[in-house]
Amino acid sequence: MRIDVVSIFPDYLAPLGLSLPGKAQDAGLLDLHVHDLRQWTHDRHHTVDDTPYGGGAGMVMKPEPWAEALDAVTAGSETAVLVVPTPSGRPFTQTVAAELAAREHLVFACGRYEGIDQRVIDHARTTMEVRELSIGDYVLNGGEVAALVVTEAVVRLLPGFMGNPDSLVEESHGAAGLLEYPVYTKPASWRGLDVPEVLLSGDHARIAAWRHEQAVRRTAERRPDLLPPSSALADVEVRAVRPGDAGELLTLQRACWVQESWTNPGCELDALTETLDDVRAWIADGTTLVLVSGGRLVGAARGRLHAGRWDVSRLMVAPDLQGRGLGRLLLSRIEQTAPAEVTELELFTGAGSVRNQRMLRKAGYRPRGEAPPGVLRMAKRRR
Ligand code: JD8
């Protein structure tokens, strides 16, 4: 990838020669050029600004030096994308970073003063792709810092740059769309603060479940805007079932089983015909946890001792909230309620319930043992 940056403060971009972009250049992945805009002025004072038409405070950057600069750095380049940092730009996001990382040539126009004469951008749009981007809802004094931010976010996505591209998947704003879970390293105890025991357990399924739970919790608490608007989670709470939950549980159960009947025709639908009393009966037998968000009961999971095994059932998440790890959250919590002597955890799910089976595999469960027709028994050892 080639990157050209034009600014009246070219030294501001010196950090691009360090760390990430620096390594990318050494690796031949990045061809970086920083230019001083004033080299495209022709008066003794190398003037790049003038007073704003219509009056008002400050100065505006003149179009002529910019036009010459952009003509020079895009000469012969059919693929150049002009990136103009501006507080009035579209939000710069990980998605935009990925889009720009697929381009061959980026040109950053770093403005100062009150900004660049708008005709420079409007004219550039007639010959090339232009992205007016903002890195955040606060005001900077110029575009250079934004150019540094965008360049780092883009260069680290360049194919062949990250040692382990998988690490990009788990990141905040990555494919899962969740914030990152908390991380820890040695020592296991520091200033009286201990690393969460699950991380020392070696139980990769439990660790994955815990990390997911933390990611969901953090996202719901810190960035509910990242969660699907239809189901913005105000606050996520997992608690023991109460008798008064029976009504909402019946509604949730029917909603989930209707959906299951669509995605897994032929699955047993007894739960659909259960009554309020039936629900009251099963929440009174075994351990049932419910997931509450914004005062709404949106999920549940039940555990019961069965032949020495912890039999997990009634794992439900409201249809409009599925696909965001809440099932994993409930599963990891109901697993933790199993009596100490339990060595195996088991579930029965629809033989055609592909999504459920994928989630269970991620949690360490594998198809095991006998089950009625159309049903799959999945189990895992509990270490
Ligand atoms: C480019 C000039 C300063 C902005 C008068 C202060 C981005 N997220 C962001 N905040 N601020 C910028 C940004 C600010 C810039 C320029 C980007 C060029 N200024 C101006 C308008 C108000 N001064 C930015 N990306």
Short mmCIF file of C-alpha atoms and ligand atoms in Angstrom, two decimals:
data_model
loop_
_atom_site.label_atom_id
_atom_site.label_comp_id
_atom_site.label_asym_id
_atom_site.label_seq_id
_atom_site.Cartn_x
_atom_site.Cartn_y
_atom_site.Cartn_z
CA MET A 1 0.00 0.00 0.00
CA ARG A 2 1.18 3.56 -0.76
CA ILE A 3 0.29 6.36 1.66
CA ASP A 4 0.90 10.04 0.98
CA VAL A 5 0.30 12.60 3.73
CA VAL A 6 0.19 16.34 2.97
CA SER A 7 0.42 18.81 5.87
CA ILE A 8 1.89 22.18 6.85
CA PHE A 9 3.36 20.34 9.88
CA PRO A 10 5.05 17.29 8.25
CA ASP A 11 7.10 16.57 11.39
CA TYR A 12 3.80 15.81 13.13
CA LEU A 13 3.71 12.59 11.11
CA ALA A 14 7.18 11.47 12.22
CA PRO A 15 5.64 8.77 14.47
CA LEU A 16 4.62 6.97 11.27
CA GLY A 17 8.28 6.06 10.92
CA LEU A 18 8.15 4.25 14.25
CA SER A 19 6.47 1.05 15.55
CA LEU A 20 3.73 -0.38 13.38
CA PRO A 21 3.92 1.69 10.19
CA GLY A 22 7.72 1.64 10.56
CA LYS A 23 7.77 -2.17 10.58
CA ALA A 24 5.31 -2.24 7.67
CA GLN A 25 7.69 -0.11 5.63
CA ASP A 26 10.62 -2.35 6.51
CA ALA A 27 8.50 -5.34 5.50
CA GLY A 28 7.74 -3.67 2.17
CA LEU A 29 4.02 -3.64 2.98
CA LEU A 30 3.87 0.14 3.19
CA ASP A 31 5.35 2.89 0.98
CA LEU A 32 4.90 6.05 3.05
CA HIS A 33 5.56 9.63 1.87
CA VAL A 34 5.02 12.81 3.93
CA HIS A 35 4.87 16.14 2.11
CA ASP A 36 4.98 19.80 3.26
CA LEU A 37 2.07 21.66 1.62
CA ARG A 38 4.13 24.83 1.43
CA GLN A 39 6.26 23.33 -1.33
CA TRP A 40 3.26 23.99 -3.55
CA THR A 41 3.17 27.73 -2.74
CA HIS A 42 4.89 30.28 -4.89
CA ASP A 43 4.91 33.50 -2.80
CA ARG A 44 7.69 34.63 -0.53
CA HIS A 45 5.61 33.86 2.58
CA HIS A 46 4.51 30.46 1.36
CA THR A 47 0.92 31.52 2.12
CA VAL A 48 -1.54 28.66 2.57
CA ASP A 49 -4.45 30.50 4.25
CA ASP A 50 -6.72 33.49 3.82
CA THR A 51 -9.75 35.09 5.45
CA PRO A 52 -13.10 33.25 5.20
CA TYR A 53 -15.69 34.39 2.70
CA GLY A 54 -18.81 35.39 4.67
CA GLY A 55 -16.68 36.60 7.57
CA GLY A 56 -16.15 34.88 10.91
CA ALA A 57 -13.19 33.95 13.07
CA GLY A 58 -10.02 32.28 11.91
CA MET A 59 -8.57 31.57 8.50
CA VAL A 60 -9.33 29.08 5.74
CA MET A 61 -6.78 27.09 3.74
CA LYS A 62 -6.46 28.33 0.14
CA PRO A 63 -7.46 25.96 -2.71
CA GLU A 64 -4.51 26.55 -5.03
CA PRO A 65 -1.67 24.99 -2.97
CA TRP A 66 -3.91 22.01 -2.19
CA ALA A 67 -4.87 21.50 -5.81
CA GLU A 68 -1.23 21.48 -6.88
CA ALA A 69 -0.29 19.18 -4.01
CA LEU A 70 -3.03 16.64 -4.75
CA ASP A 71 -2.34 16.74 -8.48
CA ALA A 72 1.32 16.00 -7.73
CA VAL A 73 0.83 13.09 -5.27
CA THR A 74 -1.93 11.44 -7.33
CA ALA A 75 -0.22 11.83 -10.70
CA GLY A 76 -0.33 8.48 -12.49
CA SER A 77 -2.30 6.84 -9.68
CA GLU A 78 -5.67 5.53 -10.83
CA THR A 79 -6.48 4.01 -7.44
CA ALA A 80 -5.83 6.88 -5.03
CA VAL A 81 -8.40 7.50 -2.28
CA LEU A 82 -8.35 10.99 -0.77
CA VAL A 83 -8.88 10.87 3.00
CA VAL A 84 -9.77 14.24 4.52
CA PRO A 85 -9.92 14.27 8.32
CA THR A 86 -12.58 16.76 9.49
CA PRO A 87 -14.82 17.07 12.56
CA SER A 88 -17.75 17.19 10.12
CA GLY A 89 -16.77 13.87 8.52
CA ARG A 90 -18.43 10.45 8.67
CA PRO A 91 -17.34 8.40 11.74
CA PHE A 92 -14.08 6.50 11.27
CA THR A 93 -14.78 2.90 12.39
CA GLN A 94 -13.17 -0.54 12.19
CA THR A 95 -15.35 -1.22 9.19
CA VAL A 96 -13.98 1.87 7.39
CA ALA A 97 -10.45 0.83 8.43
CA ALA A 98 -11.00 -2.55 6.76
CA GLU A 99 -12.35 -0.88 3.61
CA LEU A 100 -9.33 1.45 3.37
CA ALA A 101 -6.93 -1.44 4.07
CA ALA A 102 -8.15 -3.01 0.82
CA ARG A 103 -7.13 0.05 -1.17
CA GLU A 104 -3.75 0.44 -2.91
CA HIS A 105 -3.16 4.16 -2.41
CA LEU A 106 -4.34 6.52 0.33
CA VAL A 107 -3.72 10.29 0.26
CA PHE A 108 -4.29 12.20 3.51
CA ALA A 109 -5.06 15.94 3.27
CA CYS A 110 -4.38 17.28 6.76
CA GLY A 111 -6.07 20.64 7.21
CA ARG A 112 -5.42 23.35 9.80
CA TYR A 113 -7.00 26.69 10.74
CA GLU A 114 -10.78 26.57 10.17
CA GLY A 115 -10.33 23.91 7.48
CA ILE A 116 -9.69 23.56 3.75
CA ASP A 117 -11.66 25.51 1.08
CA GLN A 118 -14.53 23.08 0.32
CA ARG A 119 -13.97 23.38 -3.44
CA VAL A 120 -10.75 21.35 -3.08
CA ILE A 121 -12.79 18.35 -1.84
CA ASP A 122 -15.67 18.92 -4.27
CA HIS A 123 -13.22 19.12 -7.18
CA ALA A 124 -11.34 15.99 -6.07
CA ARG A 125 -14.62 14.03 -6.00
CA THR A 126 -14.86 14.55 -9.77
CA THR A 127 -11.75 12.41 -10.33
CA MET A 128 -11.27 10.16 -7.30
CA GLU A 129 -12.87 8.50 -4.26
CA VAL A 130 -12.96 10.94 -1.35
CA ARG A 131 -13.58 10.04 2.32
CA GLU A 132 -14.24 12.92 4.74
CA LEU A 133 -13.75 11.17 8.10
CA SER A 134 -13.94 12.13 11.78
CA ILE A 135 -12.11 10.12 14.42
CA GLY A 136 -14.43 11.22 17.19
CA ASP A 137 -16.85 13.77 18.60
CA TYR A 138 -14.32 16.22 19.95
CA VAL A 139 -12.41 19.09 18.28
CA LEU A 140 -8.73 18.92 17.37
CA ASN A 141 -6.64 21.73 15.88
CA GLY A 142 -5.82 19.91 12.69
CA GLY A 143 -6.00 16.69 10.71
CA GLU A 144 -2.55 15.29 11.50
CA VAL A 145 -3.50 13.38 14.64
CA ALA A 146 -6.43 11.85 12.75
CA ALA A 147 -4.10 10.82 9.92
CA LEU A 148 -1.90 9.06 12.49
CA VAL A 149 -4.93 7.27 13.96
CA VAL A 150 -6.36 6.16 10.63
CA THR A 151 -2.97 5.05 9.32
CA GLU A 152 -2.29 2.86 12.37
CA ALA A 153 -5.77 1.31 12.26
CA VAL A 154 -5.40 0.58 8.52
CA VAL A 155 -1.76 -0.59 8.36
CA ARG A 156 -2.24 -3.21 11.08
CA LEU A 157 -4.93 -4.81 8.90
CA LEU A 158 -2.67 -5.12 5.87
CA PRO A 159 -2.45 -8.78 4.80
CA GLY A 160 0.76 -10.31 6.09
CA PHE A 161 1.27 -7.63 8.71
CA MET A 162 -0.19 -9.10 11.90
CA GLY A 163 1.83 -12.13 13.09
CA ASN A 164 -1.39 -13.93 13.99
CA PRO A 165 -4.33 -12.63 11.93
CA ASP A 166 -6.69 -14.63 14.21
CA SER A 167 -5.99 -12.11 16.95
CA LEU A 168 -7.83 -9.55 14.83
CA VAL A 169 -11.04 -11.57 15.18
CA GLU A 170 -11.37 -11.36 18.94
CA GLU A 171 -10.69 -7.63 19.16
CA SER A 172 -13.12 -4.95 20.23
CA HIS A 173 -15.20 -3.88 17.26
CA GLY A 174 -14.04 -7.05 15.56
CA ALA A 175 -16.32 -9.70 13.96
CA ALA A 176 -18.19 -10.35 17.23
CA GLY A 177 -18.96 -6.66 17.58
CA LEU A 178 -18.29 -6.91 21.32
CA LEU A 179 -15.80 -5.07 23.52
CA GLU A 180 -12.79 -7.03 24.76
CA TYR A 181 -12.76 -9.13 27.93
CA PRO A 182 -10.32 -8.15 30.72
CA VAL A 183 -6.79 -9.56 30.40
CA TYR A 184 -4.26 -10.58 33.03
CA THR A 185 -0.62 -11.78 33.25
CA LYS A 186 1.82 -12.78 36.00
CA PRO A 187 1.92 -12.49 38.98
CA ALA A 188 -1.31 -14.37 39.84
CA SER A 189 -1.64 -12.21 42.95
CA TRP A 190 -0.64 -8.55 42.96
CA ARG A 191 -1.21 -5.96 45.66
CA GLY A 192 -3.88 -8.23 47.10
CA LEU A 193 -5.64 -8.54 43.77
CA ASP A 194 -5.90 -12.05 42.34
CA VAL A 195 -6.30 -13.16 38.74
CA PRO A 196 -9.82 -14.72 38.27
CA GLU A 197 -9.55 -18.42 39.17
CA VAL A 198 -11.16 -19.56 35.93
CA LEU A 199 -8.13 -18.24 33.98
CA LEU A 200 -5.80 -20.48 35.99
CA SER A 201 -8.05 -23.55 35.54
CA GLY A 202 -6.76 -24.71 32.18
CA ASP A 203 -10.40 -25.46 31.27
CA HIS A 204 -10.48 -23.79 27.87
CA ALA A 205 -14.23 -24.13 27.47
CA ARG A 206 -14.87 -22.47 30.83
CA ILE A 207 -12.28 -19.79 30.05
CA ALA A 208 -13.92 -19.09 26.68
CA ALA A 209 -17.35 -18.89 28.33
CA TRP A 210 -16.08 -16.55 31.04
CA ARG A 211 -14.35 -14.30 28.51
CA HIS A 212 -17.49 -14.16 26.42
CA GLU A 213 -19.59 -13.35 29.44
CA GLN A 214 -17.21 -10.53 30.35
CA ALA A 215 -17.29 -9.19 26.78
CA VAL A 216 -21.09 -9.21 26.70
CA ARG A 217 -21.31 -7.59 30.14
CA ARG A 218 -18.79 -4.87 29.27
CA THR A 219 -20.51 -4.13 25.97
CA ALA A 220 -23.93 -3.93 27.56
CA GLU A 221 -22.61 -1.65 30.31
CA ARG A 222 -20.18 0.55 28.38
CA ARG A 223 -21.35 0.51 24.77
CA PRO A 224 -24.98 -0.52 24.52
CA ASP A 225 -24.93 1.36 21.20
CA LEU A 226 -22.84 -1.50 19.78
CA LEU A 227 -25.62 -3.94 20.50
CA PRO A 228 -28.45 -4.41 17.98
CA PRO A 229 -30.81 -1.44 18.47
CA SER A 230 -33.89 -3.69 18.69
CA SER A 231 -32.53 -5.27 21.78
CA ALA A 232 -30.34 -2.73 23.48
CA LEU A 233 -29.53 -4.37 26.75
CA ALA A 234 -29.92 -1.86 29.53
CA ASP A 235 -28.34 -4.04 32.17
CA VAL A 236 -27.70 -7.74 32.20
CA GLU A 237 -28.46 -9.74 35.33
CA VAL A 238 -28.39 -13.50 35.84
CA ARG A 239 -30.29 -14.54 38.97
CA ALA A 240 -32.12 -17.48 40.51
CA VAL A 241 -35.70 -18.00 39.30
CA ARG A 242 -38.59 -16.76 41.42
CA PRO A 243 -42.10 -18.22 41.49
CA GLY A 244 -43.36 -14.95 40.02
CA ASP A 245 -41.29 -15.55 36.89
CA ALA A 246 -43.53 -18.43 35.76
CA GLY A 247 -45.69 -16.29 33.49
CA GLU A 248 -42.81 -14.67 31.65
CA LEU A 249 -41.07 -18.03 31.43
CA LEU A 250 -44.12 -19.59 29.79
CA THR A 251 -44.18 -16.76 27.23
CA LEU A 252 -40.43 -17.05 26.58
CA GLN A 253 -40.68 -20.83 26.25
CA ARG A 254 -43.50 -20.66 23.72
CA ALA A 255 -41.65 -17.99 21.69
CA CYS A 256 -38.47 -20.08 21.62
CA TRP A 257 -40.24 -23.32 20.74
CA VAL A 258 -42.27 -21.71 17.95
CA GLN A 259 -38.96 -20.47 16.52
CA GLU A 260 -37.38 -23.90 17.04
CA SER A 261 -40.25 -25.51 15.12
CA TRP A 262 -39.38 -23.29 12.13
CA THR A 263 -35.64 -23.90 12.19
CA ASN A 264 -35.88 -27.55 13.19
CA PRO A 265 -39.05 -29.08 11.74
CA GLY A 266 -39.84 -32.38 13.43
CA CYS A 267 -38.40 -31.36 16.80
CA GLU A 268 -40.51 -32.39 19.79
CA LEU A 269 -42.85 -29.55 20.70
CA ASP A 270 -44.23 -30.75 24.05
CA ALA A 271 -43.01 -27.53 25.64
CA LEU A 272 -45.39 -25.63 23.39
CA THR A 273 -48.38 -27.25 25.01
CA GLU A 274 -47.16 -26.76 28.60
CA THR A 275 -49.37 -24.76 30.95
CA LEU A 276 -48.47 -22.23 33.62
CA ASP A 277 -48.71 -25.00 36.21
CA ASP A 278 -46.31 -27.15 34.18
CA VAL A 279 -43.81 -24.29 34.25
CA ARG A 280 -44.33 -23.81 37.98
CA ALA A 281 -43.64 -27.52 38.39
CA TRP A 282 -40.32 -27.58 36.53
CA ILE A 283 -38.95 -24.38 38.09
CA ALA A 284 -39.59 -25.99 41.48
CA ASP A 285 -37.47 -29.03 40.54
CA GLY A 286 -33.73 -28.46 40.10
CA THR A 287 -31.89 -25.17 39.67
CA THR A 288 -33.17 -22.54 37.27
CA LEU A 289 -31.41 -19.28 36.45
CA VAL A 290 -33.04 -16.46 34.51
CA LEU A 291 -31.49 -13.61 32.53
CA VAL A 292 -33.09 -10.21 33.10
CA SER A 293 -32.43 -7.07 31.11
CA GLY A 294 -34.19 -3.75 31.63
CA GLY A 295 -36.71 -5.52 33.91
CA ARG A 296 -37.57 -8.00 31.14
CA LEU A 297 -37.02 -11.75 31.54
CA VAL A 298 -35.12 -12.55 28.34
CA GLY A 299 -33.45 -15.90 29.02
CA ALA A 300 -33.32 -18.98 31.24
CA ALA A 301 -31.41 -22.20 31.89
CA ARG A 302 -32.13 -25.15 34.16
CA GLY A 303 -29.88 -27.72 35.76
CA ARG A 304 -30.90 -30.96 37.44
CA LEU A 305 -29.06 -33.95 38.80
CA HIS A 306 -29.78 -36.97 36.57
CA ALA A 307 -27.91 -40.23 37.10
CA GLY A 308 -24.93 -38.41 38.61
CA ARG A 309 -24.76 -36.03 35.70
CA TRP A 310 -25.77 -32.34 35.58
CA ASP A 311 -28.58 -32.31 33.03
CA VAL A 312 -28.94 -28.83 31.53
CA SER A 313 -32.26 -28.02 29.88
CA ARG A 314 -34.66 -25.18 29.10
CA LEU A 315 -31.75 -23.12 27.76
CA MET A 316 -33.66 -20.23 26.21
CA VAL A 317 -32.90 -16.73 24.92
CA ALA A 318 -35.59 -14.36 23.61
CA PRO A 319 -35.61 -14.58 19.77
CA ASP A 320 -34.83 -10.88 19.35
CA LEU A 321 -31.73 -11.17 21.54
CA GLN A 322 -30.19 -14.32 20.08
CA GLY A 323 -26.77 -14.36 18.44
CA ARG A 324 -25.05 -12.21 21.04
CA GLY A 325 -23.59 -14.74 23.41
CA LEU A 326 -26.38 -14.68 25.97
CA GLY A 327 -26.89 -18.43 25.51
CA ARG A 328 -23.19 -18.96 26.31
CA LEU A 329 -23.56 -16.65 29.29
CA LEU A 330 -26.48 -18.65 30.70
CA LEU A 331 -24.80 -21.98 29.93
CA SER A 332 -21.60 -21.03 31.75
CA ARG A 333 -23.63 -19.84 34.74
CA ILE A 334 -25.82 -22.93 35.00
CA GLU A 335 -22.70 -25.13 34.67
CA GLN A 336 -21.24 -23.35 37.70
CA THR A 337 -24.29 -24.34 39.79
CA ALA A 338 -23.62 -28.06 39.34
CA PRO A 339 -22.87 -29.93 42.62
CA ALA A 340 -19.15 -30.51 43.22
CA GLU A 341 -19.41 -34.27 42.77
CA VAL A 342 -20.75 -33.94 39.23
CA THR A 343 -18.20 -34.96 36.58
CA GLU A 344 -20.26 -34.78 33.43
CA LEU A 345 -22.60 -32.15 32.01
CA GLU A 346 -25.21 -33.08 29.40
CA LEU A 347 -27.85 -31.45 27.23
CA PHE A 348 -30.41 -32.68 24.71
CA THR A 349 -30.93 -30.42 21.69
CA GLY A 350 -32.69 -30.72 18.36
CA ALA A 351 -30.81 -32.90 15.87
CA GLY A 352 -31.54 -30.12 13.36
CA SER A 353 -30.68 -27.25 15.66
CA VAL A 354 -27.47 -26.26 13.87
CA ARG A 355 -27.04 -22.93 15.68
CA ASN A 356 -27.55 -24.47 19.12
CA GLN A 357 -25.09 -27.25 18.31
CA ARG A 358 -22.49 -24.72 17.12
CA MET A 359 -22.80 -22.77 20.38
CA LEU A 360 -22.56 -25.99 22.43
CA ARG A 361 -19.47 -27.15 20.57
CA LYS A 362 -17.84 -23.78 21.28
CA ALA A 363 -18.65 -24.40 24.95
CA GLY A 364 -16.88 -27.77 24.81
CA TYR A 365 -19.84 -30.11 24.35
CA ARG A 366 -19.67 -33.03 21.91
CA PRO A 367 -22.35 -35.41 20.61
CA ARG A 368 -22.31 -38.37 22.99
CA GLY A 369 -24.63 -41.25 23.96
CA GLU A 370 -28.16 -42.24 23.00
CA ALA A 371 -31.13 -39.89 22.40
CA PRO A 372 -34.71 -40.16 21.08
CA PRO A 373 -35.28 -39.68 17.30
CA GLY A 374 -34.72 -36.07 16.13
CA VAL A 375 -32.83 -35.30 19.35
CA LEU A 376 -29.05 -35.09 19.91
CA ARG A 377 -27.39 -35.71 23.27
CA MET A 378 -24.32 -33.54 23.80
CA ALA A 379 -22.05 -33.81 26.82
CA LYS A 380 -18.70 -32.75 28.23
CA ARG A 381 -16.48 -33.79 31.07
CA ARG A 382 -16.33 -31.38 33.96
CA ARG A 383 -12.80 -30.86 35.08
C1 JD8 B 1 -9.18 18.36 10.63
C2 JD8 B 1 -8.70 21.95 10.98
C3 JD8 B 1 -9.46 22.49 13.29
C4 JD8 B 1 -11.91 22.30 13.10
C5 JD8 B 1 -12.19 24.98 13.99
C6 JD8 B 1 -10.64 23.87 15.45
C7 JD8 B 1 -10.91 14.78 12.74
N1 JD8 B 1 -12.39 14.26 15.25
C8 JD8 B 1 -11.84 15.48 14.89
N2 JD8 B 1 -11.90 16.57 15.62
N3 JD8 B 1 -11.27 17.59 14.97
C9 JD8 B 1 -10.81 17.14 13.82
C10 JD8 B 1 -10.14 18.01 12.82
C11 JD8 B 1 -9.99 19.38 13.15
C12 JD8 B 1 -9.44 20.22 12.18
C13 JD8 B 1 -9.04 19.71 10.93
C14 JD8 B 1 -9.73 17.52 11.59
C15 JD8 B 1 -8.57 20.83 10.18
N4 JD8 B 1 -9.21 21.59 12.17
C16 JD8 B 1 -10.76 23.23 13.08
C17 JD8 B 1 -13.20 23.04 12.91
C18 JD8 B 1 -13.36 24.08 14.01
N5 JD8 B 1 -10.90 24.28 14.07
C19 JD8 B 1 -11.14 15.77 13.73
N6 JD8 B 1 -10.74 13.92 12.00
#
